[in-house]
Coordinates of C-alpha atoms and ligand atoms in Angstrom, one line a residue:
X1 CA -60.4 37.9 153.9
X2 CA -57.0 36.1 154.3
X3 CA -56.5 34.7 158.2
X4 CA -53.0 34.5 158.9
X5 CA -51.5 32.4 161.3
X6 CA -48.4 34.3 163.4
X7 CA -47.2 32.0 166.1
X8 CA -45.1 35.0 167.1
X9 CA -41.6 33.9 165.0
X10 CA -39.9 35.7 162.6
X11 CA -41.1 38.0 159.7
X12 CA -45.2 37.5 158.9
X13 CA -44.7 41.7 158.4
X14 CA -43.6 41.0 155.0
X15 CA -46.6 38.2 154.1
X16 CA -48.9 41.0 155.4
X17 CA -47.2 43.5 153.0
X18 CA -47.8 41.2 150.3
X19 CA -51.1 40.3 150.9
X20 CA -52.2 44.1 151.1
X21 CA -50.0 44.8 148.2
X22 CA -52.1 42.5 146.1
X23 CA -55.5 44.5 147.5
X24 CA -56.2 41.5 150.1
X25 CA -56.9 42.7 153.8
X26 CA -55.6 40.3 156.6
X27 CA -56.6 39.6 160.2
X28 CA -54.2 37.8 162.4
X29 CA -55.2 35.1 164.1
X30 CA -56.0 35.6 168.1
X31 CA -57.4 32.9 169.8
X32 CA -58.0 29.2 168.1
X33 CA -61.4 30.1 167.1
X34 CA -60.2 32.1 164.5
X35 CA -58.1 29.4 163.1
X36 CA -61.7 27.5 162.3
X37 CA -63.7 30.0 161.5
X38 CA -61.1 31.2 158.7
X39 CA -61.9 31.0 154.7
X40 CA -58.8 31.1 154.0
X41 CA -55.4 30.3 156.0
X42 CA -51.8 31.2 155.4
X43 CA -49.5 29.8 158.0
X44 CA -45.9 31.3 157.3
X45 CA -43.1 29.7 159.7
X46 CA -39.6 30.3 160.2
X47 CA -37.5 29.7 163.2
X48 CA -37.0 26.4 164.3
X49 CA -39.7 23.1 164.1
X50 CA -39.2 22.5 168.1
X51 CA -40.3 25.9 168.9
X52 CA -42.9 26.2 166.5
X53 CA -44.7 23.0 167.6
X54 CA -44.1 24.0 171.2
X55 CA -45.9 27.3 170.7
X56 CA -48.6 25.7 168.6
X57 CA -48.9 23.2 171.6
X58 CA -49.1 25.8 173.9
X59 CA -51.3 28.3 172.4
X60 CA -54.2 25.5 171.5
X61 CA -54.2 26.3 167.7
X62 CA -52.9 22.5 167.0
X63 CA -56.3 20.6 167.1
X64 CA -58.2 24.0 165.5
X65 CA -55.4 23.8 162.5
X66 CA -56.1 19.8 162.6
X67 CA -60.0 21.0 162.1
X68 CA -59.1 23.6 159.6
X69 CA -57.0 21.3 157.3
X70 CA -59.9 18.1 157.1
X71 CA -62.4 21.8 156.3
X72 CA -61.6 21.5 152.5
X73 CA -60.7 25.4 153.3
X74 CA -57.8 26.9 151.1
X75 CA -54.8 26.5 153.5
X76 CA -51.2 27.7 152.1
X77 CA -48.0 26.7 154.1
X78 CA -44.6 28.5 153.8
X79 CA -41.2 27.5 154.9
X80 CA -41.9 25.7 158.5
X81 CA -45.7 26.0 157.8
X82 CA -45.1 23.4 155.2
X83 CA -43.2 21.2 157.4
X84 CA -45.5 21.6 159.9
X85 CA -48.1 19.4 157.8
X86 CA -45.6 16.4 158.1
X87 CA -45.1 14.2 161.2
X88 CA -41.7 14.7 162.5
X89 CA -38.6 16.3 162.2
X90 CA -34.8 15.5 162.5
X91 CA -34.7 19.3 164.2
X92 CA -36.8 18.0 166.7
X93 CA -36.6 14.5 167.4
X94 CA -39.7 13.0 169.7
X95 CA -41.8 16.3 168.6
X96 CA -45.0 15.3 166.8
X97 CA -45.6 17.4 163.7
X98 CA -49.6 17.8 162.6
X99 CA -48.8 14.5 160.7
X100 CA -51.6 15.6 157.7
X101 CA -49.0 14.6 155.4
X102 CA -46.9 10.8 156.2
X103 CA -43.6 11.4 155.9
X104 CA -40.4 12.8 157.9
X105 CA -38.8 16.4 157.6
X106 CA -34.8 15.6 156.8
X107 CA -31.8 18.1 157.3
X108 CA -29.8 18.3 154.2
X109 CA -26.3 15.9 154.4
X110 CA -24.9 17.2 151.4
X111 CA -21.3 18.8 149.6
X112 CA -22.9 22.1 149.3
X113 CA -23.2 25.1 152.1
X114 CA -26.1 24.8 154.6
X115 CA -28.3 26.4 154.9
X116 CA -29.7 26.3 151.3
X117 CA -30.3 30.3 150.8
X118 CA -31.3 31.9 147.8
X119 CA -33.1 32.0 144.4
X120 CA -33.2 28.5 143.0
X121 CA -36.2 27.1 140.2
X122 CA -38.5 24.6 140.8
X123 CA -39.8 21.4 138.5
X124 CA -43.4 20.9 138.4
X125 CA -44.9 17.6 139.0
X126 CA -48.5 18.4 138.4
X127 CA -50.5 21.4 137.5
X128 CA -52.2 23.6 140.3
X129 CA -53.9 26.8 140.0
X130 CA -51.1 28.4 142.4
X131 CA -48.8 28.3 139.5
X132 CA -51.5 29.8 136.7
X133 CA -49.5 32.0 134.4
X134 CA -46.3 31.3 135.5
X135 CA -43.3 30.6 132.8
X136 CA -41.8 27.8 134.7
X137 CA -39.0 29.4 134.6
X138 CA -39.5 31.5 137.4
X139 CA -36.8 31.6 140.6
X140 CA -37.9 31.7 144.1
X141 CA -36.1 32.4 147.2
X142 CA -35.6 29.7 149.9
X143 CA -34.0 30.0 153.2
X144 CA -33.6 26.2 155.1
X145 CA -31.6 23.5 156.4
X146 CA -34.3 20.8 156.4
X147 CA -36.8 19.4 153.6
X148 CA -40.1 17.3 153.5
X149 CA -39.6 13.5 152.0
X150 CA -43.8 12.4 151.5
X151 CA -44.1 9.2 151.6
X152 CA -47.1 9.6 149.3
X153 CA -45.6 11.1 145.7
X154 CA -49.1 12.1 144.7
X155 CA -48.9 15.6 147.2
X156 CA -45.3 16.7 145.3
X157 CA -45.8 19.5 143.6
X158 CA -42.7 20.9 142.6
X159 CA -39.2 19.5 143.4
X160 CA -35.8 21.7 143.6
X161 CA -32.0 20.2 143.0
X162 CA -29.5 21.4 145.6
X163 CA -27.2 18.9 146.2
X164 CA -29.9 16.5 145.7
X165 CA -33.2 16.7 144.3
X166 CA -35.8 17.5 147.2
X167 CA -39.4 18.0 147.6
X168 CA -39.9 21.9 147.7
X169 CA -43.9 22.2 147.2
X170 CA -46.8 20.1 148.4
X171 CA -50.4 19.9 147.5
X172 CA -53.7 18.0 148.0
X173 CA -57.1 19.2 147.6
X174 CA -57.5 22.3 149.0
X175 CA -54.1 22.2 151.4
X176 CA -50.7 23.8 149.4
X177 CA -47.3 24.3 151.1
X178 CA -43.6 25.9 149.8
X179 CA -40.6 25.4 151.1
X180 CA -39.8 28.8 149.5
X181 CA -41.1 32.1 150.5
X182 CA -43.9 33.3 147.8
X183 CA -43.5 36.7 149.9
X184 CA -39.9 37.1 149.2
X185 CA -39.4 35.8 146.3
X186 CA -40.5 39.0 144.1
X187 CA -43.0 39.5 141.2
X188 CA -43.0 35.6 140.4
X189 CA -44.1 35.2 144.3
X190 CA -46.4 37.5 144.6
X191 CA -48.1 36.2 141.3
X192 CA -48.6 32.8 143.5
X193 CA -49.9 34.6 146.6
X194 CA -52.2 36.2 143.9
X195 CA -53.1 33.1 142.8
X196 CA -54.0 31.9 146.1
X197 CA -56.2 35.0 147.2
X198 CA -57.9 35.5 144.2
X199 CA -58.7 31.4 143.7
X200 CA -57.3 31.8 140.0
X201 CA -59.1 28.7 137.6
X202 CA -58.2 26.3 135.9
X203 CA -55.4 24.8 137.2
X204 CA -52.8 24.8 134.2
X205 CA -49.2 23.6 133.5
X206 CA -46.9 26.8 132.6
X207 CA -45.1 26.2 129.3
X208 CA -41.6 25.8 131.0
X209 CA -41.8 22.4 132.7
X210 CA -38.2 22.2 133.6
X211 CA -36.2 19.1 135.1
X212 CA -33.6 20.6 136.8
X213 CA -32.8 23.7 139.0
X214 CA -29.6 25.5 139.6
X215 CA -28.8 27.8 142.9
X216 CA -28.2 31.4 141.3
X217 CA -25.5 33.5 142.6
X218 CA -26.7 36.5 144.8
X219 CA -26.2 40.1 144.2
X220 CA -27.0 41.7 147.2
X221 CA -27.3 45.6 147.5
X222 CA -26.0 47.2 150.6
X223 CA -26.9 50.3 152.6
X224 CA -24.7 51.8 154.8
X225 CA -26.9 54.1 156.8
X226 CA -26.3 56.5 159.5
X227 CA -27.1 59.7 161.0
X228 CA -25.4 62.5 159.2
X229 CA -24.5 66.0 161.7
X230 CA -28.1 67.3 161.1
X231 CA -29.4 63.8 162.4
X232 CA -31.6 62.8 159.1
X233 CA -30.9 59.2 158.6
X234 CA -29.0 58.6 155.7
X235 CA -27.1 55.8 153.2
X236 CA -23.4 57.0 153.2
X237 CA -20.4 55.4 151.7
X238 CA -16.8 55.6 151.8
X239 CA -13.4 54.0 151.1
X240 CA -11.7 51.9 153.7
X241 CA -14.6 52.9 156.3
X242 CA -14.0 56.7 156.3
X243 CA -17.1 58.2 154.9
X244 CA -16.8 61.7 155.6
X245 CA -15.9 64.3 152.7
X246 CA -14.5 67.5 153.5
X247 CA -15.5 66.3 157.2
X248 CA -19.3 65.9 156.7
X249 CA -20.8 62.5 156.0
X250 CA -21.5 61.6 152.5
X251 CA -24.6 61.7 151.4
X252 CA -25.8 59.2 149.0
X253 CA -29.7 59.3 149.4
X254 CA -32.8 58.1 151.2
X255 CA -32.7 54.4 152.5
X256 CA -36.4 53.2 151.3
X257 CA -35.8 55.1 147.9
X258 CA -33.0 53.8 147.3
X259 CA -33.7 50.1 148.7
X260 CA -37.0 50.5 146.4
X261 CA -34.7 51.2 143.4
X262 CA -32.4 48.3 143.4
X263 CA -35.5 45.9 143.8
X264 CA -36.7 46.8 140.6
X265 CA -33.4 47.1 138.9
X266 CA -33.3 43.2 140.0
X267 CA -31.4 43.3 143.4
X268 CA -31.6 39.8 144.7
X269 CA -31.4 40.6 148.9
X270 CA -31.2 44.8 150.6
X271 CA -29.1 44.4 153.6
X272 CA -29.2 48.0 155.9
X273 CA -25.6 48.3 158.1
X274 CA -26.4 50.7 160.6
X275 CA -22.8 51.5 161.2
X276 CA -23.1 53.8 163.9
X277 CA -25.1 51.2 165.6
X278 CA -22.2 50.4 167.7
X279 CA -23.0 53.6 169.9
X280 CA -26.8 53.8 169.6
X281 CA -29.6 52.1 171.8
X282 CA -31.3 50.0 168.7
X283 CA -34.7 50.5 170.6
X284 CA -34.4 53.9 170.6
X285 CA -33.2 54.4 167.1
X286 CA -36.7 54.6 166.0
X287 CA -35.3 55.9 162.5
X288 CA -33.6 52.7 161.1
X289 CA -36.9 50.8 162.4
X290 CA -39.8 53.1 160.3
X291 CA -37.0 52.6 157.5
X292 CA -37.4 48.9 157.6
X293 CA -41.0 48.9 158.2
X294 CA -42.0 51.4 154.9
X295 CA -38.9 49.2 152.9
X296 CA -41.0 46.1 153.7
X297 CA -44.3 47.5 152.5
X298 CA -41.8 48.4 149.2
X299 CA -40.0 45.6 148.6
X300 CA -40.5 41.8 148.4
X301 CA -37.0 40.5 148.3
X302 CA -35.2 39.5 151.4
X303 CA -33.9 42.4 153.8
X304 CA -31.0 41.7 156.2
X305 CA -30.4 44.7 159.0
X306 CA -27.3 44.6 161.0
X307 CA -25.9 47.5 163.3
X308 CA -25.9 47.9 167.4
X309 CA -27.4 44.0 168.1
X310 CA -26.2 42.9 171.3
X311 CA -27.2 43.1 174.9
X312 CA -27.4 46.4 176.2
X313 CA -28.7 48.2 179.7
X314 CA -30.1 51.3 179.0
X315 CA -30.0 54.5 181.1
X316 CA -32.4 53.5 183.6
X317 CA -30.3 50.3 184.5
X318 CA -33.0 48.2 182.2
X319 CA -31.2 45.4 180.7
X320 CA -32.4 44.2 177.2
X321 CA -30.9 41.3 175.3
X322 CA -29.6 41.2 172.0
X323 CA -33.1 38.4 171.6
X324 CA -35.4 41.6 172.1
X325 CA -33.6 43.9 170.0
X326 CA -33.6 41.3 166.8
X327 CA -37.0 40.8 167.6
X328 CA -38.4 44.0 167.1
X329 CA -36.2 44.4 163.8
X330 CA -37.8 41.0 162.4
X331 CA -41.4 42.1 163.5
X332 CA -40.5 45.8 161.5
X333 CA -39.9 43.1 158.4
X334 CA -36.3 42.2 158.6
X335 CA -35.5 38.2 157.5
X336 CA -32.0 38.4 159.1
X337 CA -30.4 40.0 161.4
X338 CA -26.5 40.5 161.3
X339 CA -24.1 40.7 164.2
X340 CA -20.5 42.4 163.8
X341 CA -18.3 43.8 166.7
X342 CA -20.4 41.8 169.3
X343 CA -19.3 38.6 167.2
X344 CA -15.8 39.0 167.9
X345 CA -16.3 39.5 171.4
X346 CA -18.6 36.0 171.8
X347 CA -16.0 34.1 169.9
X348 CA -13.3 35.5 172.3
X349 CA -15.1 34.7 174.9
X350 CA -16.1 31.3 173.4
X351 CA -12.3 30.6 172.6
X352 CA -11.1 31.7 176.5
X353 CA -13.7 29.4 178.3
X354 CA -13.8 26.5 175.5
X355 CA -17.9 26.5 176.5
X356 CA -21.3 27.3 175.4
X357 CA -23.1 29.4 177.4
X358 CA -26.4 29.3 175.5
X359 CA -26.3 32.6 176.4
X360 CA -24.7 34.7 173.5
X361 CA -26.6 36.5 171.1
X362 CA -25.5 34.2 168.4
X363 CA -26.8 31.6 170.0
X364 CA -30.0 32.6 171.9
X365 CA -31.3 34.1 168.5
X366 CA -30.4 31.3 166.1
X367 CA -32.2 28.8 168.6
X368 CA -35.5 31.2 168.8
X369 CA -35.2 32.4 164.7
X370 CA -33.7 29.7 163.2
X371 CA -29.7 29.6 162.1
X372 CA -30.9 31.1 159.2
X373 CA -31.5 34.0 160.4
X374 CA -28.3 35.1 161.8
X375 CA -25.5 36.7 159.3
X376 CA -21.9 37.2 160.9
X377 CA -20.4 40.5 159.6
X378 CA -16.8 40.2 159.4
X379 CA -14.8 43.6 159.0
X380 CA -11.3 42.5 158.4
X381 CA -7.9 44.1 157.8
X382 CA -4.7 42.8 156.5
X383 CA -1.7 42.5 158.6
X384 CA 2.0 41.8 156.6
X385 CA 4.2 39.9 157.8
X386 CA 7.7 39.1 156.4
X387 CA 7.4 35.2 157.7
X388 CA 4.6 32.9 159.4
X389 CA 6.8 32.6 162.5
X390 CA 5.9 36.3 163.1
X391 CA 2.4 35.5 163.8
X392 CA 0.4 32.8 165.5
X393 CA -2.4 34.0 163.3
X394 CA -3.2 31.3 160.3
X395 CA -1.1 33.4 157.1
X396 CA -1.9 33.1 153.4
X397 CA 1.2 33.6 151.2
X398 CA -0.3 36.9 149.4
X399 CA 0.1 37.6 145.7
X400 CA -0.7 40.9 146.6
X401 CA 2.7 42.0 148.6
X402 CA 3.0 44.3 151.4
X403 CA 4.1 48.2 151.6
X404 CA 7.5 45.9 152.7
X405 CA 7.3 43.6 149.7
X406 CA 6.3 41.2 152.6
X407 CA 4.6 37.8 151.2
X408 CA 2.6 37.0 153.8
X409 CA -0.4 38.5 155.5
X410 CA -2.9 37.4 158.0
X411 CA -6.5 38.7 158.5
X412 CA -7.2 40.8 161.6
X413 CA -11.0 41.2 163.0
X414 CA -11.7 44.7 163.8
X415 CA -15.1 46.1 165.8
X416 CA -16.8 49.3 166.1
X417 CA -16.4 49.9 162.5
X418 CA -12.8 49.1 161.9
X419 CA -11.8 51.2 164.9
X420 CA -10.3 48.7 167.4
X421 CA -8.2 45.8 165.7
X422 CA -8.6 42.4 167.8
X423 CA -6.4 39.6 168.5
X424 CA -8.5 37.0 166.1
X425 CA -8.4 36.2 162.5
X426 CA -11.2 36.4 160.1
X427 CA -11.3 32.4 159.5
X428 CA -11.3 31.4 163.4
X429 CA -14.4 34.0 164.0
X430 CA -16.2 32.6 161.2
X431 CA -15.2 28.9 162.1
X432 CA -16.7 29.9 165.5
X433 CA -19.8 32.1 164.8
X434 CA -21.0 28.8 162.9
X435 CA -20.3 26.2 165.8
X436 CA -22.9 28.8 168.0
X437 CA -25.2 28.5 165.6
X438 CA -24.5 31.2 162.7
X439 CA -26.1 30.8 159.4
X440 CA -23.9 32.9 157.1
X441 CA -20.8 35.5 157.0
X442 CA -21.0 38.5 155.5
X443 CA -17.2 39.3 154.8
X444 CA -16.4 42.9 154.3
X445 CA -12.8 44.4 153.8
X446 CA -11.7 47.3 155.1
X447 CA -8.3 47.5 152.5
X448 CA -10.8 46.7 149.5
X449 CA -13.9 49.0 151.0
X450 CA -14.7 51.7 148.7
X451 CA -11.8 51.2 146.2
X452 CA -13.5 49.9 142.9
X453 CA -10.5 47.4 142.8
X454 CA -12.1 44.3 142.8
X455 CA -13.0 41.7 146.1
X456 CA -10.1 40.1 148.0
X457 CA -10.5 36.5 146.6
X458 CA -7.6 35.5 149.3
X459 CA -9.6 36.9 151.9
X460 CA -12.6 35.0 150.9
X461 CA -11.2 31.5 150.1
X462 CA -9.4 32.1 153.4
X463 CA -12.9 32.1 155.5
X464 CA -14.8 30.3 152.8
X465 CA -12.4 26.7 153.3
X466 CA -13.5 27.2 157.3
X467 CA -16.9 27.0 157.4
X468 CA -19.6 25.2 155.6
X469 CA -22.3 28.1 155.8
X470 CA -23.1 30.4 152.8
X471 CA -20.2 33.5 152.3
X472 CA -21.4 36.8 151.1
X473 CA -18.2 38.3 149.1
X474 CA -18.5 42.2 149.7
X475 CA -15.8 45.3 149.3
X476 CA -14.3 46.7 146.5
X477 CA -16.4 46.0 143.2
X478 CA -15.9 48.6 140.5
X479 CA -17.1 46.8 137.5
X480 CA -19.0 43.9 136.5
X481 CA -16.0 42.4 135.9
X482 CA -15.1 41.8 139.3
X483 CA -18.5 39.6 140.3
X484 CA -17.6 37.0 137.7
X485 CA -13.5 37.5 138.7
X486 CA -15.4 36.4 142.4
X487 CA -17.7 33.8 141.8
X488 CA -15.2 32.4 139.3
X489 CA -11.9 32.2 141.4
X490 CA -14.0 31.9 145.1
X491 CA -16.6 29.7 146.8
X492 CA -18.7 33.1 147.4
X493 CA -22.4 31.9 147.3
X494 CA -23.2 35.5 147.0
X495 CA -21.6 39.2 146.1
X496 CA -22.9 42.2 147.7
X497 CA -21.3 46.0 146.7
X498 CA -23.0 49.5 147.7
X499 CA -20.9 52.3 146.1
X500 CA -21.0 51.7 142.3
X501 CA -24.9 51.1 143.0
X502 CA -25.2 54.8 144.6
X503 CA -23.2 56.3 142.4
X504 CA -24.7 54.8 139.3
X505 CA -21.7 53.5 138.3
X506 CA -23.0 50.1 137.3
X507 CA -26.4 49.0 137.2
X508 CA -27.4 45.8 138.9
X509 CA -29.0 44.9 135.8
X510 CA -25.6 44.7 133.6
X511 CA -24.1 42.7 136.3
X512 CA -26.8 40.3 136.3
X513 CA -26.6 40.3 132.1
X514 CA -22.5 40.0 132.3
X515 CA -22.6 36.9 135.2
X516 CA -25.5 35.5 132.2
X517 CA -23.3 35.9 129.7
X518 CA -20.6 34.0 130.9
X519 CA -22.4 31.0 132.2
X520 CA -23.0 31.9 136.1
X521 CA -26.6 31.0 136.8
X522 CA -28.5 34.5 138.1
X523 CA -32.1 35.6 139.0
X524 CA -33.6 37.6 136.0
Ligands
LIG601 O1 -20.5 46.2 164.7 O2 -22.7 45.0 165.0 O3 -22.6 47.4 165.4 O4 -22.4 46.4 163.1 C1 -21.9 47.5 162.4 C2 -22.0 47.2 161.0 O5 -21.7 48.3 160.2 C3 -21.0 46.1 160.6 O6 -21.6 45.2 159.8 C4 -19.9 46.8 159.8 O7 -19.5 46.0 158.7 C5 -20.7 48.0 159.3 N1 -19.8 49.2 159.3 C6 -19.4 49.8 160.4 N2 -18.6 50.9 160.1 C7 -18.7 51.0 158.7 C8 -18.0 52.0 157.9 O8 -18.1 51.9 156.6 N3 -17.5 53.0 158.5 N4 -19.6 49.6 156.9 C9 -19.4 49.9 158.2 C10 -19.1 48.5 156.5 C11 -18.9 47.4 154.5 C12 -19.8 47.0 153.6 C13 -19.8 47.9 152.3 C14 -18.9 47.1 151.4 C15 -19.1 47.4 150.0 N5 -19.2 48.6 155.1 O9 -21.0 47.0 154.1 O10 -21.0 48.1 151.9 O11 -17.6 47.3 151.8 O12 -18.7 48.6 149.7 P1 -18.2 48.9 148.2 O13 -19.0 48.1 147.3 O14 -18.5 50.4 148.1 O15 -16.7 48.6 148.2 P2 -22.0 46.2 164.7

């Protein structure tokens, strides 16, 4: 029997599904008891070290995990339940960690986009049965802004090079923590949660010992899912937004079979748009949440859902804030949540007023979840003009000319699914979604969507030279061409595409085998 520790943040959903997956059963821990009388603890954390400690603090598990972690029990950390072994944290100055481990969590002050999100390797620095049969060769997928630094080396398990070369496993005796997520991280991850239940011997050094890790590029499947006129749920798709056919809405398949498929075929993140989520009630659109829970029971790579997240009052005058509604989606097994029309009108507001309110969705769920958790989706237009001075919007001089030969265009923010343009460009909304706390853009394009013509690479160095978050590059792949064309002539940390996927166009294998082929570093 696994116990698992759920301090009530984020996604332990998906640490269940894996633990079940691999034929262990799991009780949750309820009162501090159960946090001694455990044989074997898994504490996964996300969100942000403050909170967690506070909660810890206040729900009396601190001195019972203190207990637990002297036992000689098997105890496995992930993500902030790592970090949580150390002392302190520069997230949360004057906040005492559980100090098991001497040493000081550290934000990363490097040249590279923060958060650190993605598949990256790891170099092993001692054997430990938690890697038995691995390659060493494996990738696993980490999410975070801040890493351990041990004072004593003899705990490093594994280290990881983004930027610099940081600690990303711990172990001693019978206590193991990851900075990555075993439970989203694939076959390779749940080989080490495997390892863990099953207390795999002898401890053994894979054959791979590598000394260097490289961030791979993401490709990232995408659902757009809606209700079609009979009301099933279903992923649709279409070109510059419009995706009706002959008037009905296309449809392209079943959301959980189709987000099972591209998990095998190797997709490295699902993201679900609900794109009618603009006019639903997210609470009471039961639908998209059973599709997350069965998805996350299906599939162990990271799932983003976006669609409808903002505050709301429902018929009954009840008001519910955007903080419940991504709530419930991470506790169905979401890992991020993603915010679109409601995005432009915080940064609007943000930009009238000049001040934080604390108040926004952007900012209330980052603080609660963790930066990380919260993906801006930008639906952007092009707007021609024949000269800068016709706009006081930031222009790029396009190679792409206008339907009026113009040379110049800027890049207008739309909401409700293109329908409404707004007065804001694509950069400034990005620029300001990260200043309230965003952790990554997902940048769509409504001339691109659909089209099989390749991504907007002016588009996406355009918002990619204004922030220092990750940028997902999405709209208009039609071959696998067009991900190298991306990652080669933009900063794009990642490449999402949905039609050629549906349509079998192009598998997500041959783009992973084409982006290997020419030198871009990918998950295989
Ligand atoms: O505004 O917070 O309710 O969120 C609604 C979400 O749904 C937004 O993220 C918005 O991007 C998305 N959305 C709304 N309407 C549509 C539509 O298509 N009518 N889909 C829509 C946006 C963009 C991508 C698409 C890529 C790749 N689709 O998600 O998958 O363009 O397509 P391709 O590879 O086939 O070119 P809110």
């Amino acid at each position: 029997m696994i116990t698992l520790l759920d301090y009530g943040a984020g996604n332990v959903r998906s640490v269940i599904n894996a633990i079940e997956k691999l034929g262990g059963s799991v009780k949750v821990v309820a009162k501090p008891e159960d946090v001694i009388n455990a044989e074997k603890l898994v504490f996964p954390g996300v969100g942000s070290f403050g909170s967690m400690m506070h909660i810890l603090e206040k729900k009396g598990y601190v001195d019972p995990l203190k207990a637990f972690l002297q036992s000689g029990k098997p105890f496995f950390g992930i993500c902030l339940g790592m970090q949580a072994l150390f002392e302190s944290s520069e997230e949360a100055p004057g906040i005492r960690g559980l100090g098991v481990f001497k040493g000081l969590v550290k934000q990363f002050q490097i040249d590279r986009s923060v958060p650190h999100i993605g598949w990256n390797g790891v170099n092993l620095k001692k054997s430990s049965r938690i890697f038995n049969n691995a390659a060493g060769s494996e990738k696993y997928y980490f999410v975070h802004s801040y890493y351990v630094t041990p004072e004593d080396q003899a705990v490093i398990l594994t280290t990881t090079d983004y930027g610099l070369e940081f600690v990303s496993s711990v172990e001693s005796g019978s206590v193991t923590g990851t900075q990555f997520h075993p439970e989203k991280s694939g076959e390779p991850g749940l080989a080490l949660l495997r390892n863990f239940i099953s207390d795999a011997e002898p401890a053994s050094m894979p054959p791979v010992v590598t000394s260097h890790t490289e961030l791979a590029k993401r490709i990232i499947a995408c659902l757009d899912v809606r209700a079609n006129d009979q009301g099933d749920l279903v992923v649709t798709k279409g070109d510059h937004y419009d995706v009706r056919e002959k008037g009905a809405v296309r449809n392209l398949g079943q959301p959980v079979d189709l987000a099972a498929r591209y998990y095998i075929e190797g997709a490295d993140e699902i993201t679900f748009l609900n794109i009618t989520g603009f006019r639903d009630f997210p609470l009471e659109d039961m639908p998209m949440l059973r599709v997350l829970e069965e998805t996350s029971r299906k599939v162990f790579v990271p799932l983003t859902i976006g669609g409808g997240i903002r505050d709301y009052v429902d018929k009954d005058g009840r008001k519910y804030s955007a903080l419940e509604v991504a709530a419930q989606y991470f506790r169905s097994g979401a890992d991020k949540i993603s915010i679109g029309s409601d995005a432009v009108l915080i940064a609007e507001a943000f930009l009238k007023s000049g001040r934080k309110t604390g108040l926004s969705a952007i900012e209330e769920i980052s603080r609660v979840y963790g930066n990380q958790a919260v993906v801006i989706s930008i639906d952007p237009r092009r707007v021609y003009v024949h000269s800068p001075d016709e706009t006081r919007h930031p222009v790029v001089a396009t190679s792409v000319p206008g339907p009026s030969a113009e040379k110049y265009c800027w890049f207008q923010c739309t909401i409700k699914g293109g329908r409404e343009g707004r007065d804001m460009d694509a950069a400034t909304l990005a620029r300001v979604c990260e200043e309230l706390g965003a952790g990554e853009i997902l940048l769509n394009c409504i001339d691109k969507d659909g089209t099989n013509s390749g991504f907007d690479a002016e588009l996406i160095n355009t918002v990619r030279g204004a922030v220092s978050i990750p940028v997902i590059a999405s709209s208009g792949a039609g071959c696998v061409e067009h991900f190298h064309e991306v990652f080669a002539e933009t900063g794009a940390e990642a490449a999402l595409a949905a039609g050629i996927f549906h349509r079998r166009e192009v598998p997500i294998g041959d783009v992973k085998s084409h982006l290997d082929e020419q030198g871009v570093a990918v998950r295989r």
